[in-house]
PDB file of C-alpha atoms and ligand atoms in Angstrom:
ATOM      1  CA  UNK A  24     165.466 155.133 113.205  1.00  0.00           C
ATOM      2  CA  UNK A  25     167.728 154.400 110.312  1.00  0.00           C
ATOM      3  CA  UNK A  26     170.547 156.829 109.874  1.00  0.00           C
ATOM      4  CA  UNK A  27     170.790 158.611 106.529  1.00  0.00           C
ATOM      5  CA  UNK A  28     173.938 156.650 105.607  1.00  0.00           C
ATOM      6  CA  UNK A  29     172.166 153.366 106.281  1.00  0.00           C
ATOM      7  CA  UNK A  30     169.211 154.410 104.156  1.00  0.00           C
ATOM      8  CA  UNK A  31     171.550 155.360 101.304  1.00  0.00           C
ATOM      9  CA  UNK A  32     173.387 152.003 101.585  1.00  0.00           C
ATOM     10  CA  UNK A  33     170.090 150.116 101.668  1.00  0.00           C
ATOM     11  CA  UNK A  34     168.854 151.966  98.590  1.00  0.00           C
ATOM     12  CA  UNK A  35     172.089 151.176  96.786  1.00  0.00           C
ATOM     13  CA  UNK A  36     171.839 147.480  97.633  1.00  0.00           C
ATOM     14  CA  UNK A  37     168.197 147.328  96.532  1.00  0.00           C
ATOM     15  CA  UNK A  38     169.055 149.232  93.358  1.00  0.00           C
ATOM     16  CA  UNK A  39     171.874 146.819  92.509  1.00  0.00           C
ATOM     17  CA  UNK A  40     169.680 143.832  93.227  1.00  0.00           C
ATOM     18  CA  UNK A  41     167.033 145.250  90.930  1.00  0.00           C
ATOM     19  CA  UNK A  42     169.571 145.978  88.233  1.00  0.00           C
ATOM     20  CA  UNK A  43     171.207 142.553  88.287  1.00  0.00           C
ATOM     21  CA  UNK A  44     168.432 140.316  89.509  1.00  0.00           C
ATOM     22  CA  UNK A  45     165.581 141.597  87.444  1.00  0.00           C
ATOM     23  CA  UNK A  46     167.401 142.449  84.258  1.00  0.00           C
ATOM     24  CA  UNK A  47     168.368 138.834  83.624  1.00  0.00           C
ATOM     25  CA  UNK A  48     166.570 137.265  80.686  1.00  0.00           C
ATOM     26  CA  UNK A  49     163.698 135.201  82.041  1.00  0.00           C
ATOM     27  CA  UNK A  50     164.721 131.606  82.043  1.00  0.00           C
ATOM     28  CA  UNK A  51     163.015 129.306  79.573  1.00  0.00           C
ATOM     29  CA  UNK A  52     161.542 126.973  82.171  1.00  0.00           C
ATOM     30  CA  UNK A  53     159.980 129.870  84.041  1.00  0.00           C
ATOM     31  CA  UNK A  54     158.313 131.242  80.925  1.00  0.00           C
ATOM     32  CA  UNK A  55     156.865 127.898  79.924  1.00  0.00           C
ATOM     33  CA  UNK A  56     158.905 127.840  76.707  1.00  0.00           C
ATOM     34  CA  UNK A  57     159.814 124.276  77.477  1.00  0.00           C
ATOM     35  CA  UNK A  58     156.302 122.964  76.966  1.00  0.00           C
ATOM     36  CA  UNK A  59     157.492 121.143  73.865  1.00  0.00           C
ATOM     37  CA  UNK A  60     160.594 119.729  75.513  1.00  0.00           C
ATOM     38  CA  UNK A  61     159.141 116.272  75.205  1.00  0.00           C
ATOM     39  CA  UNK A  62     162.259 114.296  76.045  1.00  0.00           C
ATOM     40  CA  UNK A  63     163.472 116.556  78.827  1.00  0.00           C
ATOM     41  CA  UNK A  64     160.543 117.880  80.786  1.00  0.00           C
ATOM     42  CA  UNK A  65     162.969 118.366  83.651  1.00  0.00           C
ATOM     43  CA  UNK A  66     164.486 121.220  81.682  1.00  0.00           C
ATOM     44  CA  UNK A  67     166.400 122.587  84.637  1.00  0.00           C
ATOM     45  CA  UNK A  68     168.141 119.257  85.092  1.00  0.00           C
ATOM     46  CA  UNK A  69     171.391 118.486  83.401  1.00  0.00           C
ATOM     47  CA  UNK A  70     170.581 116.717  80.125  1.00  0.00           C
ATOM     48  CA  UNK A  71     173.277 114.094  80.660  1.00  0.00           C
ATOM     49  CA  UNK A  72     171.567 113.101  83.918  1.00  0.00           C
ATOM     50  CA  UNK A  73     168.137 113.236  82.321  1.00  0.00           C
ATOM     51  CA  UNK A  74     169.204 110.845  79.561  1.00  0.00           C
ATOM     52  CA  UNK A  75     170.773 108.418  82.049  1.00  0.00           C
ATOM     53  CA  UNK A  76     167.702 108.459  84.294  1.00  0.00           C
ATOM     54  CA  UNK A  77     165.381 108.062  81.318  1.00  0.00           C
ATOM     55  CA  UNK A  78     167.456 105.161  80.040  1.00  0.00           C
ATOM     56  CA  UNK A  79     166.988 106.332  76.452  1.00  0.00           C
ATOM     57  CA  UNK A  80     168.964 108.606  74.154  1.00  0.00           C
ATOM     58  CA  UNK A  81     166.622 110.244  71.659  1.00  0.00           C
ATOM     59  CA  UNK A  82     168.518 111.007  68.471  1.00  0.00           C
ATOM     60  CA  UNK A  83     167.327 112.759  65.347  1.00  0.00           C
ATOM     61  CA  UNK A  84     168.641 111.142  62.175  1.00  0.00           C
ATOM     62  CA  UNK A  85     167.827 111.334  58.494  1.00  0.00           C
ATOM     63  CA  UNK A  86     165.679 108.475  57.205  1.00  0.00           C
ATOM     64  CA  UNK A  87     166.196 108.914  53.465  1.00  0.00           C
ATOM     65  CA  UNK A  88     169.863 109.791  53.111  1.00  0.00           C
ATOM     66  CA  UNK A  89     171.987 106.827  52.030  1.00  0.00           C
ATOM     67  CA  UNK A  90     174.342 105.903  53.702  1.00  0.00           C
ATOM     68  CA  UNK A  91     173.976 108.263  56.690  1.00  0.00           C
ATOM     69  CA  UNK A  92     170.438 107.481  57.794  1.00  0.00           C
ATOM     70  CA  UNK A  93     167.953 105.488  55.718  1.00  0.00           C
ATOM     71  CA  UNK A  94     165.418 102.726  56.048  1.00  0.00           C
ATOM     72  CA  UNK A  95     166.935  99.299  55.522  1.00  0.00           C
ATOM     73  CA  UNK A  96     164.538  97.497  53.187  1.00  0.00           C
ATOM     74  CA  UNK A  97     165.293  94.165  54.879  1.00  0.00           C
ATOM     75  CA  UNK A  98     164.819  95.096  58.519  1.00  0.00           C
ATOM     76  CA  UNK A  99     162.659  98.201  58.016  1.00  0.00           C
ATOM     77  CA  UNK A 100     164.916  99.911  60.572  1.00  0.00           C
ATOM     78  CA  UNK A 101     166.804 103.164  60.090  1.00  0.00           C
ATOM     79  CA  UNK A 102     170.473 102.365  59.602  1.00  0.00           C
ATOM     80  CA  UNK A 103     173.560 104.274  58.500  1.00  0.00           C
ATOM     81  CA  UNK A 104     176.736 106.004  59.555  1.00  0.00           C
ATOM     82  CA  UNK A 105     174.970 108.634  61.692  1.00  0.00           C
ATOM     83  CA  UNK A 106     172.936 105.889  63.364  1.00  0.00           C
ATOM     84  CA  UNK A 107     176.129 104.016  64.304  1.00  0.00           C
ATOM     85  CA  UNK A 108     177.583 107.190  65.823  1.00  0.00           C
ATOM     86  CA  UNK A 109     174.440 107.562  67.943  1.00  0.00           C
ATOM     87  CA  UNK A 110     174.509 103.869  68.900  1.00  0.00           C
ATOM     88  CA  UNK A 111     178.063 104.290  70.168  1.00  0.00           C
ATOM     89  CA  UNK A 112     176.981 107.215  72.350  1.00  0.00           C
ATOM     90  CA  UNK A 113     173.958 105.306  73.673  1.00  0.00           C
ATOM     91  CA  UNK A 114     176.089 102.219  74.431  1.00  0.00           C
ATOM     92  CA  UNK A 115     178.589 104.357  76.283  1.00  0.00           C
ATOM     93  CA  UNK A 116     175.799 105.790  78.400  1.00  0.00           C
ATOM     94  CA  UNK A 117     174.334 102.327  78.899  1.00  0.00           C
ATOM     95  CA  UNK A 118     170.973 103.476  77.551  1.00  0.00           C
ATOM     96  CA  UNK A 119     168.697 102.490  74.666  1.00  0.00           C
ATOM     97  CA  UNK A 120     168.698 104.428  71.421  1.00  0.00           C
ATOM     98  CA  UNK A 121     165.462 105.904  70.143  1.00  0.00           C
ATOM     99  CA  UNK A 122     165.656 107.308  66.601  1.00  0.00           C
ATOM    100  CA  UNK A 123     163.423 110.079  65.343  1.00  0.00           C
ATOM    101  CA  UNK A 124     163.466 111.011  61.655  1.00  0.00           C
ATOM    102  CA  UNK A 125     164.453 114.596  60.893  1.00  0.00           C
ATOM    103  CA  UNK A 126     164.874 116.573  57.689  1.00  0.00           C
ATOM    104  CA  UNK A 127     167.361 119.306  56.876  1.00  0.00           C
ATOM    105  CA  UNK A 128     164.678 121.835  57.776  1.00  0.00           C
ATOM    106  CA  UNK A 129     163.370 120.240  61.005  1.00  0.00           C
ATOM    107  CA  UNK A 130     166.587 119.098  62.737  1.00  0.00           C
ATOM    108  CA  UNK A 131     167.591 122.451  64.265  1.00  0.00           C
ATOM    109  CA  UNK A 132     164.117 123.352  65.613  1.00  0.00           C
ATOM    110  CA  UNK A 133     163.800 119.824  67.017  1.00  0.00           C
ATOM    111  CA  UNK A 134     167.075 120.123  68.940  1.00  0.00           C
ATOM    112  CA  UNK A 135     166.181 123.650  70.076  1.00  0.00           C
ATOM    113  CA  UNK A 136     162.735 122.551  71.311  1.00  0.00           C
ATOM    114  CA  UNK A 137     164.138 119.480  73.050  1.00  0.00           C
ATOM    115  CA  UNK A 138     162.115 116.917  71.131  1.00  0.00           C
ATOM    116  CA  UNK A 139     165.431 115.174  70.430  1.00  0.00           C
ATOM    117  CA  UNK A 140     168.556 115.098  72.595  1.00  0.00           C
ATOM    118  CA  UNK A 141     170.847 115.475  69.608  1.00  0.00           C
ATOM    119  CA  UNK A 142     170.811 115.495  65.826  1.00  0.00           C
ATOM    120  CA  UNK A 143     173.173 113.251  63.872  1.00  0.00           C
ATOM    121  CA  UNK A 144     171.864 114.291  60.525  1.00  0.00           C
ATOM    122  CA  UNK A 145     174.516 115.164  57.901  1.00  0.00           C
ATOM    123  CA  UNK A 146     174.567 118.608  59.452  1.00  0.00           C
ATOM    124  CA  UNK A 147     177.307 121.059  58.664  1.00  0.00           C
ATOM    125  CA  UNK A 148     178.485 123.131  61.577  1.00  0.00           C
ATOM    126  CA  UNK A 149     177.925 126.692  60.451  1.00  0.00           C
ATOM    127  CA  UNK A 150     178.551 129.669  62.700  1.00  0.00           C
ATOM    128  CA  UNK A 151     175.112 130.974  61.726  1.00  0.00           C
ATOM    129  CA  UNK A 152     173.513 127.734  62.989  1.00  0.00           C
ATOM    130  CA  UNK A 153     175.176 128.248  66.360  1.00  0.00           C
ATOM    131  CA  UNK A 154     172.618 130.901  67.259  1.00  0.00           C
ATOM    132  CA  UNK A 155     169.972 128.411  68.351  1.00  0.00           C
ATOM    133  CA  UNK A 156     171.827 125.164  69.060  1.00  0.00           C
ATOM    134  CA  UNK A 157     175.332 124.010  69.916  1.00  0.00           C
ATOM    135  CA  UNK A 158     177.528 121.608  67.992  1.00  0.00           C
ATOM    136  CA  UNK A 159     179.981 118.840  68.782  1.00  0.00           C
ATOM    137  CA  UNK A 160     183.468 118.786  67.331  1.00  0.00           C
ATOM    138  CA  UNK A 161     183.646 117.774  63.670  1.00  0.00           C
ATOM    139  CA  UNK A 162     182.863 114.066  63.241  1.00  0.00           C
ATOM    140  CA  UNK A 163     182.694 113.893  59.434  1.00  0.00           C
ATOM    141  CA  UNK A 164     184.117 116.018  56.662  1.00  0.00           C
ATOM    142  CA  UNK A 165     182.822 116.505  53.151  1.00  0.00           C
ATOM    143  CA  UNK A 166     182.336 119.147  50.479  1.00  0.00           C
ATOM    144  CA  UNK A 167     179.595 119.953  47.990  1.00  0.00           C
ATOM    145  CA  UNK A 168     179.347 119.143  44.302  1.00  0.00           C
ATOM    146  CA  UNK A 169     176.631 118.658  41.700  1.00  0.00           C
ATOM    147  CA  UNK A 170     174.968 115.506  40.420  1.00  0.00           C
ATOM    148  CA  UNK A 171     173.855 115.568  36.789  1.00  0.00           C
ATOM    149  CA  UNK A 172     172.782 113.325  33.970  1.00  0.00           C
ATOM    150  CA  UNK A 173     175.872 111.743  32.481  1.00  0.00           C
ATOM    151  CA  UNK A 174     176.879 113.135  29.096  1.00  0.00           C
ATOM    152  CA  UNK A 175     174.302 115.920  29.432  1.00  0.00           C
ATOM    153  CA  UNK A 176     176.902 118.595  28.844  1.00  0.00           C
ATOM    154  CA  UNK A 177     177.059 119.892  32.432  1.00  0.00           C
ATOM    155  CA  UNK A 178     180.570 119.635  33.810  1.00  0.00           C
ATOM    156  CA  UNK A 179     180.230 121.802  36.894  1.00  0.00           C
ATOM    157  CA  UNK A 180     178.514 124.785  38.501  1.00  0.00           C
ATOM    158  CA  UNK A 181     179.665 127.093  35.678  1.00  0.00           C
ATOM    159  CA  UNK A 182     177.367 125.260  33.270  1.00  0.00           C
ATOM    160  CA  UNK A 183     174.306 125.785  35.453  1.00  0.00           C
ATOM    161  CA  UNK A 184     173.651 129.423  34.470  1.00  0.00           C
ATOM    162  CA  UNK A 185     169.973 129.812  33.613  1.00  0.00           C
ATOM    163  CA  UNK A 186     169.265 126.270  34.832  1.00  0.00           C
ATOM    164  CA  UNK A 187     167.245 124.862  37.718  1.00  0.00           C
ATOM    165  CA  UNK A 188     169.096 123.098  40.515  1.00  0.00           C
ATOM    166  CA  UNK A 189     167.421 120.920  43.123  1.00  0.00           C
ATOM    167  CA  UNK A 190     168.416 120.493  46.735  1.00  0.00           C
ATOM    168  CA  UNK A 191     166.840 120.018  50.192  1.00  0.00           C
ATOM    169  CA  UNK A 192     165.005 122.723  52.074  1.00  0.00           C
ATOM    170  CA  UNK A 193     167.072 123.955  55.018  1.00  0.00           C
ATOM    171  CA  UNK A 194     170.392 122.744  53.608  1.00  0.00           C
ATOM    172  CA  UNK A 195     173.578 124.750  53.191  1.00  0.00           C
ATOM    173  CA  UNK A 196     173.454 123.927  49.476  1.00  0.00           C
ATOM    174  CA  UNK A 197     170.600 126.367  48.893  1.00  0.00           C
ATOM    175  CA  UNK A 198     173.040 129.240  49.412  1.00  0.00           C
ATOM    176  CA  UNK A 199     176.279 127.554  48.355  1.00  0.00           C
ATOM    177  CA  UNK A 200     175.165 126.949  44.781  1.00  0.00           C
ATOM    178  CA  UNK A 201     173.915 130.545  44.458  1.00  0.00           C
ATOM    179  CA  UNK A 202     177.282 131.810  45.724  1.00  0.00           C
ATOM    180  CA  UNK A 203     179.156 130.058  42.900  1.00  0.00           C
ATOM    181  CA  UNK A 204     176.396 130.307  40.279  1.00  0.00           C
ATOM    182  CA  UNK A 205     174.127 133.307  40.935  1.00  0.00           C
ATOM    183  CA  UNK A 206     172.363 132.735  37.615  1.00  0.00           C
ATOM    184  CA  UNK A 207     170.783 129.400  38.519  1.00  0.00           C
ATOM    185  CA  UNK A 208     167.364 128.895  40.091  1.00  0.00           C
ATOM    186  CA  UNK A 209     167.306 126.807  43.260  1.00  0.00           C
ATOM    187  CA  UNK A 210     164.354 124.494  43.815  1.00  0.00           C
ATOM    188  CA  UNK A 211     164.200 123.253  47.397  1.00  0.00           C
ATOM    189  CA  UNK A 212     162.596 119.902  48.040  1.00  0.00           C
ATOM    190  CA  UNK A 213     161.615 118.139  51.266  1.00  0.00           C
ATOM    191  CA  UNK A 214     164.632 115.856  50.937  1.00  0.00           C
ATOM    192  CA  UNK A 215     167.243 114.600  48.493  1.00  0.00           C
ATOM    193  CA  UNK A 216     165.268 111.671  47.053  1.00  0.00           C
ATOM    194  CA  UNK A 217     162.646 114.204  45.887  1.00  0.00           C
ATOM    195  CA  UNK A 218     165.355 116.412  44.351  1.00  0.00           C
ATOM    196  CA  UNK A 219     166.835 113.382  42.588  1.00  0.00           C
ATOM    197  CA  UNK A 220     163.397 112.401  41.284  1.00  0.00           C
ATOM    198  CA  UNK A 221     163.067 115.913  39.829  1.00  0.00           C
ATOM    199  CA  UNK A 222     166.415 115.386  38.066  1.00  0.00           C
ATOM    200  CA  UNK A 223     165.178 112.090  36.642  1.00  0.00           C
ATOM    201  CA  UNK A 224     161.987 113.776  35.466  1.00  0.00           C
ATOM    202  CA  UNK A 225     163.954 116.594  33.831  1.00  0.00           C
ATOM    203  CA  UNK A 226     162.451 119.196  36.159  1.00  0.00           C
ATOM    204  CA  UNK A 227     165.929 120.259  37.331  1.00  0.00           C
ATOM    205  CA  UNK A 228     169.290 120.019  35.558  1.00  0.00           C
ATOM    206  CA  UNK A 229     171.279 119.100  38.653  1.00  0.00           C
ATOM    207  CA  UNK A 230     171.078 118.163  42.319  1.00  0.00           C
ATOM    208  CA  UNK A 231     173.538 119.759  44.674  1.00  0.00           C
ATOM    209  CA  UNK A 232     174.620 118.806  48.164  1.00  0.00           C
ATOM    210  CA  UNK A 233     177.497 117.039  49.975  1.00  0.00           C
ATOM    211  CA  UNK A 234     179.435 114.743  47.648  1.00  0.00           C
ATOM    212  CA  UNK A 235     178.789 111.611  49.724  1.00  0.00           C
ATOM    213  CA  UNK A 236     175.056 112.222  49.753  1.00  0.00           C
ATOM    214  CA  UNK A 237     175.240 112.598  45.953  1.00  0.00           C
ATOM    215  CA  UNK A 238     177.221 109.364  45.815  1.00  0.00           C
ATOM    216  CA  UNK A 239     174.508 107.755  47.949  1.00  0.00           C
ATOM    217  CA  UNK A 240     171.812 108.901  45.491  1.00  0.00           C
ATOM    218  CA  UNK A 241     173.798 107.840  42.441  1.00  0.00           C
ATOM    219  CA  UNK A 242     175.043 104.468  43.642  1.00  0.00           C
ATOM    220  CA  UNK A 243     171.846 103.337  45.294  1.00  0.00           C
ATOM    221  CA  UNK A 244     169.984 104.051  42.054  1.00  0.00           C
ATOM    222  CA  UNK A 245     169.008 101.217  39.730  1.00  0.00           C
ATOM    223  CA  UNK A 246     171.100 102.778  36.962  1.00  0.00           C
ATOM    224  CA  UNK A 247     174.078 104.486  38.588  1.00  0.00           C
ATOM    225  CA  UNK A 248     175.928 104.694  35.295  1.00  0.00           C
ATOM    226  CA  UNK A 249     173.389 107.239  34.045  1.00  0.00           C
ATOM    227  CA  UNK A 250     174.508 109.866  36.561  1.00  0.00           C
ATOM    228  CA  UNK A 251     177.722 111.784  37.191  1.00  0.00           C
ATOM    229  CA  UNK A 252     179.055 113.832  40.077  1.00  0.00           C
ATOM    230  CA  UNK A 253     180.889 116.683  38.426  1.00  0.00           C
ATOM    231  CA  UNK A 254     183.026 119.763  38.975  1.00  0.00           C
ATOM    232  CA  UNK A 255     185.171 120.990  41.813  1.00  0.00           C
ATOM    233  CA  UNK A 256     184.058 121.165  45.409  1.00  0.00           C
ATOM    234  CA  UNK A 257     181.999 124.322  45.800  1.00  0.00           C
ATOM    235  CA  UNK A 258     181.910 124.400  49.627  1.00  0.00           C
ATOM    236  CA  UNK A 259     183.469 122.678  52.642  1.00  0.00           C
ATOM    237  CA  UNK A 260     181.010 120.864  54.918  1.00  0.00           C
ATOM    238  CA  UNK A 261     182.353 119.807  58.333  1.00  0.00           C
ATOM    239  CA  UNK A 262     179.612 117.853  60.121  1.00  0.00           C
ATOM    240  CA  UNK A 263     178.838 118.384  63.789  1.00  0.00           C
ATOM    241  CA  UNK A 264     176.264 116.697  65.989  1.00  0.00           C
ATOM    242  CA  UNK A 265     173.546 119.204  66.800  1.00  0.00           C
ATOM    243  CA  UNK A 266     173.260 119.620  70.576  1.00  0.00           C
ATOM    244  CA  UNK A 267     171.007 121.690  72.806  1.00  0.00           C
ATOM    245  CA  UNK A 268     172.276 125.052  73.977  1.00  0.00           C
ATOM    246  CA  UNK A 269     173.768 125.361  77.454  1.00  0.00           C
ATOM    247  CA  UNK A 270     174.180 121.645  78.135  1.00  0.00           C
ATOM    248  CA  UNK A 271     177.874 121.679  78.824  1.00  0.00           C
ATOM    249  CA  UNK A 272     178.089 118.255  80.540  1.00  0.00           C
ATOM    250  CA  UNK A 273     176.221 116.617  77.710  1.00  0.00           C
ATOM    251  CA  UNK A 274     178.425 118.355  75.132  1.00  0.00           C
ATOM    252  CA  UNK A 275     181.569 117.325  77.029  1.00  0.00           C
ATOM    253  CA  UNK A 276     180.346 113.734  77.079  1.00  0.00           C
ATOM    254  CA  UNK A 277     179.621 113.771  73.348  1.00  0.00           C
ATOM    255  CA  UNK A 278     182.959 115.372  72.437  1.00  0.00           C
ATOM    256  CA  UNK A 279     184.968 113.049  74.698  1.00  0.00           C
ATOM    257  CA  UNK A 280     183.129 110.040  73.233  1.00  0.00           C
ATOM    258  CA  UNK A 281     183.832 111.120  69.656  1.00  0.00           C
ATOM    259  CA  UNK A 282     187.526 111.560  70.461  1.00  0.00           C
ATOM    260  CA  UNK A 283     187.629 108.205  72.213  1.00  0.00           C
ATOM    261  CA  UNK A 284     185.926 106.649  69.208  1.00  0.00           C
ATOM    262  CA  UNK A 285     188.634 108.093  66.984  1.00  0.00           C
ATOM    263  CA  UNK A 286     191.648 107.148  69.108  1.00  0.00           C
ATOM    264  CA  UNK A 287     190.392 103.626  69.828  1.00  0.00           C
ATOM    265  CA  UNK A 288     189.967 102.872  66.123  1.00  0.00           C
ATOM    266  CA  UNK A 289     186.206 102.398  66.490  1.00  0.00           C
ATOM    267  CA  UNK A 290     185.547 105.467  64.343  1.00  0.00           C
ATOM    268  CA  UNK A 291     187.628 104.034  61.477  1.00  0.00           C
ATOM    269  CA  UNK A 292     185.717 100.757  61.746  1.00  0.00           C
ATOM    270  CA  UNK A 293     182.364 102.514  61.472  1.00  0.00           C
ATOM    271  CA  UNK A 294     183.721 104.821  58.757  1.00  0.00           C
ATOM    272  CA  UNK A 295     184.996 101.922  56.667  1.00  0.00           C
ATOM    273  CA  UNK A 296     181.716 100.066  57.095  1.00  0.00           C
ATOM    274  CA  UNK A 297     179.916 102.891  55.261  1.00  0.00           C
ATOM    275  CA  UNK A 298     182.576 104.774  53.283  1.00  0.00           C
ATOM    276  CA  UNK A 299     185.474 102.330  52.973  1.00  0.00           C
ATOM    277  CA  UNK A 300     186.960 101.121  49.681  1.00  0.00           C
ATOM    278  CA  UNK A 301     184.735  98.019  49.752  1.00  0.00           C
ATOM    279  CA  UNK A 302     181.528 100.026  49.868  1.00  0.00           C
ATOM    280  CA  UNK A 303     179.473 101.698  47.143  1.00  0.00           C
ATOM    281  CA  UNK A 304     180.106 105.046  48.806  1.00  0.00           C
ATOM    282  CA  UNK A 305     183.887 105.209  49.000  1.00  0.00           C
ATOM    283  CA  UNK A 306     185.208 108.463  50.408  1.00  0.00           C
ATOM    284  CA  UNK A 307     188.900 108.357  51.394  1.00  0.00           C
ATOM    285  CA  UNK A 308     189.400 109.468  54.981  1.00  0.00           C
ATOM    286  CA  UNK A 309     191.658 112.478  54.414  1.00  0.00           C
ATOM    287  CA  UNK A 310     191.057 114.507  57.573  1.00  0.00           C
ATOM    288  CA  UNK A 311     191.847 114.077  61.272  1.00  0.00           C
ATOM    289  CA  UNK A 312     189.455 114.518  64.151  1.00  0.00           C
ATOM    290  CA  UNK A 313     190.432 117.264  66.588  1.00  0.00           C
ATOM    291  CA  UNK A 314     191.851 115.408  69.594  1.00  0.00           C
ATOM    292  CA  UNK A 315     192.281 117.270  72.856  1.00  0.00           C
ATOM    293  CA  UNK A 316     195.294 116.132  74.909  1.00  0.00           C
TER     294      UNK A 316
HETATM  295  N1  LIG B 421     175.622 119.205  55.151  1.00  0.00           N
HETATM  296  C1  LIG B 421     174.700 120.092  54.526  1.00  0.00           C
HETATM  297  C2  LIG B 421     173.800 120.773  55.528  1.00  0.00           C
HETATM  298  O1  LIG B 421     173.954 120.598  56.698  1.00  0.00           O
HETATM  299  C3  LIG B 421     173.887 119.429  53.441  1.00  0.00           C
HETATM  300  C4  LIG B 421     173.281 118.107  53.819  1.00  0.00           C
HETATM  301  C5  LIG B 421     171.925 118.251  54.486  1.00  0.00           C
HETATM  302  O2  LIG B 421     171.034 118.924  53.958  1.00  0.00           O
HETATM  303  O3  LIG B 421     171.753 117.659  55.520  1.00  0.00           O
HETATM  304  O4  LIG B 421     172.945 121.523  55.177  1.00  0.00           O
END
């Protein structure tokens, strides 16, 4: 027979087990939420190991954002600054790089669902975006402006009251422009080329996003002299690589690689290739990567 004290102790232990064991949120693998985790079916496994075993790093990049990620008309391949960052990571892992096109609206769901291992896609690290994915340290720094028709009388966001402004669906610019110019109407397009086309067709008075993306639109156009990037910066946009939640080894690898890229001078090489003074998209490198000792 169990003594009363023993019974009480047993009940306490069972009660605690129930409280702690059963109140944990069901894990994603157990609930089948990982059905779409195409690149990491072994969801319980560390992603860094999964990528090494697979021999392929699957990266989400833009395919229509010059010069970050766009289709090279010669090779028909996606090339750009973000692609080179991903290539560096893949080389360091000794694996192949597989690129999947993403848009501003699809990149976060794709990282969250596991259909890509990471997103290198002109993505600003916002605290609000941290709810569903994680981010690397800042690997690129920009700010937002507006692109307009040259000599059209618009010199900045203040002149956009009552006007239509185009940008990409899912971008930070949708809110940023409203914050500085509540009286404009934001039209969100699939991507920036579509927003720029609307500007050319007179359907919007301006396109707003990160200044380098605007520079990419302007200077890859047939008539760059017809367009102007105007006004002050309306928002700061520190880019982070989008990473899956709770993949600490993978995140450590990515962060350490970015820092190594910076300290070895490789970052500057890649940066200058796309944004150096000899390019069409010159953006002086005025910030420093966070380097952990
Ligand atoms: N960096 C901004 C963002 O993450 C704008 C560029 C983009 O749409 O990718 O939303």
